[in-house]
Amino acid sequence: MITSDYELKQYLQRIKDNQAKITTQRIEILKVLIDHKHEHLTAEDIVKQLNDSKIGQATVYRTLELFCSCGILNKVNFKKEEMTRYDLIDLNKKHFHHHLICNQCGKVIEINDDLEKLEKTIQENYGFKIINHELTISGICKECQNGDRDEN
Ligand SMILES: [Zn+2]
Ligand SMILES: [Zn+2]
Ligand SMILES: [Zn+2]
């Protein structure tokens, strides 16, 4: 898996902008997040991915918290599960992406369509200034509707 340098640099810059230090451990963790973006890993998944690098679990947890506070990582919770999952924020997008969750197979689909129309209405009707939003839409995915899913 190849982490694009440009992407990595963007995130590192954001960490620096937040007065946090760049360490090799932080870079390692960031690389895992970039290589697995769209996958919504748990902290445990990330620890497993880092197996060779001997980075302790506590460090991973602390680093994830730091990344969240720097605005490069978002916590998401799906399907009423208690586990927190981590979702890398695309720094080139104005707002966070949304998720479609299939009630049948549990698949999570990321969508990047923005809610500009709704945002405009909210701003006009409520005088509310929107900073960001996180939307989860549940339903049945295309494959489940067609009944052509081979697992199960
Ligand atoms: Zn996501
Ligand atoms: Zn499905
Ligand atoms: Zn938006």
Short mmCIF file of C-alpha atoms and ligand atoms in Angstrom, two decimals:
data_model
loop_
_atom_site.label_atom_id
_atom_site.label_comp_id
_atom_site.label_asym_id
_atom_site.label_seq_id
_atom_site.Cartn_x
_atom_site.Cartn_y
_atom_site.Cartn_z
CA MET A 1 0.00 0.00 0.00
CA ILE A 2 1.36 3.38 -0.93
CA THR A 3 0.70 6.42 1.20
CA SER A 4 0.75 9.49 -0.98
CA ASP A 5 3.38 11.94 0.19
CA TYR A 6 1.20 14.90 -0.52
CA GLU A 7 -1.60 13.56 1.65
CA LEU A 8 0.75 12.69 4.49
CA LYS A 9 2.34 16.15 4.36
CA GLN A 10 -1.04 17.83 4.54
CA TYR A 11 -1.91 15.96 7.73
CA LEU A 12 1.52 16.56 9.26
CA GLN A 13 1.18 20.25 8.55
CA ARG A 14 -2.17 20.27 10.32
CA ILE A 15 -0.59 18.57 13.35
CA LYS A 16 2.18 21.19 13.40
CA ASP A 17 -0.39 23.95 13.08
CA ASN A 18 -1.85 22.61 16.33
CA GLN A 19 1.49 22.97 18.08
CA ALA A 20 1.89 19.21 18.35
CA LYS A 21 5.18 17.47 17.64
CA ILE A 22 5.75 15.17 14.70
CA THR A 23 7.20 11.88 15.93
CA THR A 24 7.96 8.70 14.01
CA GLN A 25 5.22 6.96 15.96
CA ARG A 26 2.69 9.57 14.97
CA ILE A 27 3.75 9.24 11.34
CA GLU A 28 3.39 5.44 11.53
CA ILE A 29 -0.12 5.71 12.94
CA LEU A 30 -1.06 8.34 10.39
CA LYS A 31 0.14 6.10 7.56
CA VAL A 32 -2.10 3.29 8.76
CA LEU A 33 -5.04 5.68 8.85
CA ILE A 34 -4.32 6.94 5.33
CA ASP A 35 -3.83 3.44 3.91
CA HIS A 36 -7.13 2.35 5.44
CA LYS A 37 -9.23 5.42 4.96
CA HIS A 38 -12.87 4.68 4.18
CA GLU A 39 -12.52 1.54 6.33
CA HIS A 40 -13.50 3.03 9.70
CA LEU A 41 -10.97 1.15 11.80
CA THR A 42 -11.27 0.70 15.56
CA ALA A 43 -8.31 1.52 17.82
CA GLU A 44 -7.75 -2.22 18.11
CA ASP A 45 -7.57 -2.61 14.32
CA ILE A 46 -4.98 0.13 14.24
CA VAL A 47 -2.90 -1.52 16.98
CA LYS A 48 -2.97 -4.75 14.95
CA GLN A 49 -1.87 -2.97 11.80
CA LEU A 50 1.06 -1.51 13.73
CA ASN A 51 2.18 -4.88 15.02
CA ASP A 52 5.75 -4.64 13.75
CA SER A 53 6.37 -1.10 14.88
CA LYS A 54 6.16 -1.95 18.61
CA ILE A 55 3.92 1.00 19.35
CA GLY A 56 2.05 0.40 22.58
CA GLN A 57 -1.72 0.44 22.80
CA ALA A 58 -1.71 3.43 25.16
CA THR A 59 0.34 5.44 22.69
CA VAL A 60 -2.06 4.56 19.90
CA TYR A 61 -5.06 5.68 21.96
CA ARG A 62 -3.35 8.91 22.99
CA THR A 63 -2.30 9.64 19.42
CA LEU A 64 -5.81 9.05 18.10
CA GLU A 65 -7.14 11.52 20.66
CA LEU A 66 -4.52 14.02 19.59
CA PHE A 67 -5.42 13.59 15.92
CA CYS A 68 -9.08 14.18 16.77
CA SER A 69 -8.24 17.39 18.59
CA CYS A 70 -6.15 18.52 15.62
CA GLY A 71 -9.17 18.12 13.39
CA ILE A 72 -7.76 15.42 11.14
CA LEU A 73 -9.66 12.49 12.59
CA ASN A 74 -13.29 11.98 13.48
CA LYS A 75 -14.89 9.43 15.78
CA VAL A 76 -17.85 7.59 14.34
CA ASN A 77 -20.21 5.02 15.78
CA PHE A 78 -22.19 2.70 13.58
CA LYS A 79 -24.93 0.17 14.04
CA LYS A 80 -25.53 0.75 17.73
CA GLU A 81 -22.22 -0.92 18.44
CA GLU A 82 -20.30 0.51 21.36
CA MET A 83 -17.00 0.51 19.57
CA THR A 84 -15.65 3.83 18.43
CA ARG A 85 -14.35 3.84 14.91
CA TYR A 86 -11.98 6.36 13.42
CA ASP A 87 -12.54 8.19 10.19
CA LEU A 88 -9.87 10.32 8.58
CA ILE A 89 -11.05 13.79 7.64
CA ASP A 90 -10.39 14.86 4.06
CA LEU A 91 -8.69 18.23 4.49
CA ASN A 92 -9.61 19.26 0.96
CA LYS A 93 -13.33 19.04 1.66
CA LYS A 94 -15.29 21.78 3.35
CA HIS A 95 -17.41 19.43 5.42
CA PHE A 96 -17.24 15.87 6.70
CA HIS A 97 -18.62 13.11 4.47
CA HIS A 98 -21.75 11.11 5.23
CA HIS A 99 -22.48 7.45 5.68
CA LEU A 100 -25.10 5.14 4.28
CA ILE A 101 -25.52 2.03 6.41
CA CYS A 102 -27.22 -1.10 5.16
CA ASN A 103 -29.55 -2.57 7.78
CA GLN A 104 -29.21 -6.00 6.24
CA CYS A 105 -25.51 -6.61 5.57
CA GLY A 106 -24.10 -3.79 7.72
CA LYS A 107 -22.09 -2.32 4.87
CA VAL A 108 -21.04 1.32 5.33
CA ILE A 109 -20.91 3.44 2.19
CA GLU A 110 -19.29 6.87 2.28
CA ILE A 111 -20.94 9.64 0.33
CA ASN A 112 -19.44 13.00 -0.37
CA ASP A 113 -22.48 14.83 -1.58
CA ASP A 114 -22.76 17.98 0.46
CA LEU A 115 -25.95 19.32 1.98
CA GLU A 116 -25.64 22.80 0.56
CA LYS A 117 -29.32 23.18 -0.15
CA LEU A 118 -30.36 22.09 3.33
CA GLU A 119 -27.62 24.20 4.89
CA LYS A 120 -28.90 27.27 3.11
CA THR A 121 -32.43 26.61 4.37
CA ILE A 122 -31.20 26.09 7.94
CA GLN A 123 -29.16 29.25 7.84
CA GLU A 124 -32.13 31.23 6.51
CA ASN A 125 -34.83 29.74 8.73
CA TYR A 126 -32.92 29.43 11.99
CA GLY A 127 -30.10 31.93 11.57
CA PHE A 128 -27.85 29.04 12.48
CA LYS A 129 -24.25 29.11 11.28
CA ILE A 130 -23.27 25.59 10.28
CA ILE A 131 -19.69 24.62 10.99
CA ASN A 132 -19.86 20.96 10.16
CA HIS A 133 -22.24 18.03 10.07
CA GLU A 134 -22.20 14.30 10.34
CA LEU A 135 -25.05 12.39 8.85
CA THR A 136 -25.81 8.70 8.98
CA ILE A 137 -28.54 7.35 6.75
CA SER A 138 -29.80 3.83 7.28
CA GLY A 139 -31.47 1.70 4.64
CA ILE A 140 -30.95 -1.28 2.37
CA CYS A 141 -28.03 -1.34 -0.06
CA LYS A 142 -28.38 -2.10 -3.76
CA GLU A 143 -26.99 -5.63 -3.45
CA CYS A 144 -29.33 -6.54 -0.60
CA GLN A 145 -32.30 -5.17 -2.52
CA ASN A 146 -31.38 -7.34 -5.48
CA GLY A 147 -30.72 -10.31 -3.22
CA ASP A 148 -27.43 -10.90 -4.99
CA ARG A 149 -25.13 -10.93 -2.04
CA ASP A 150 -23.22 -14.21 -1.95
CA GLU A 151 -21.96 -14.15 1.65
CA ASN A 152 -24.17 -15.08 4.59
ZN ZN B 1 -16.49 7.62 6.77
ZN ZN B 2 -26.64 -4.59 2.23
ZN ZN B 3 -21.96 20.83 4.17
#
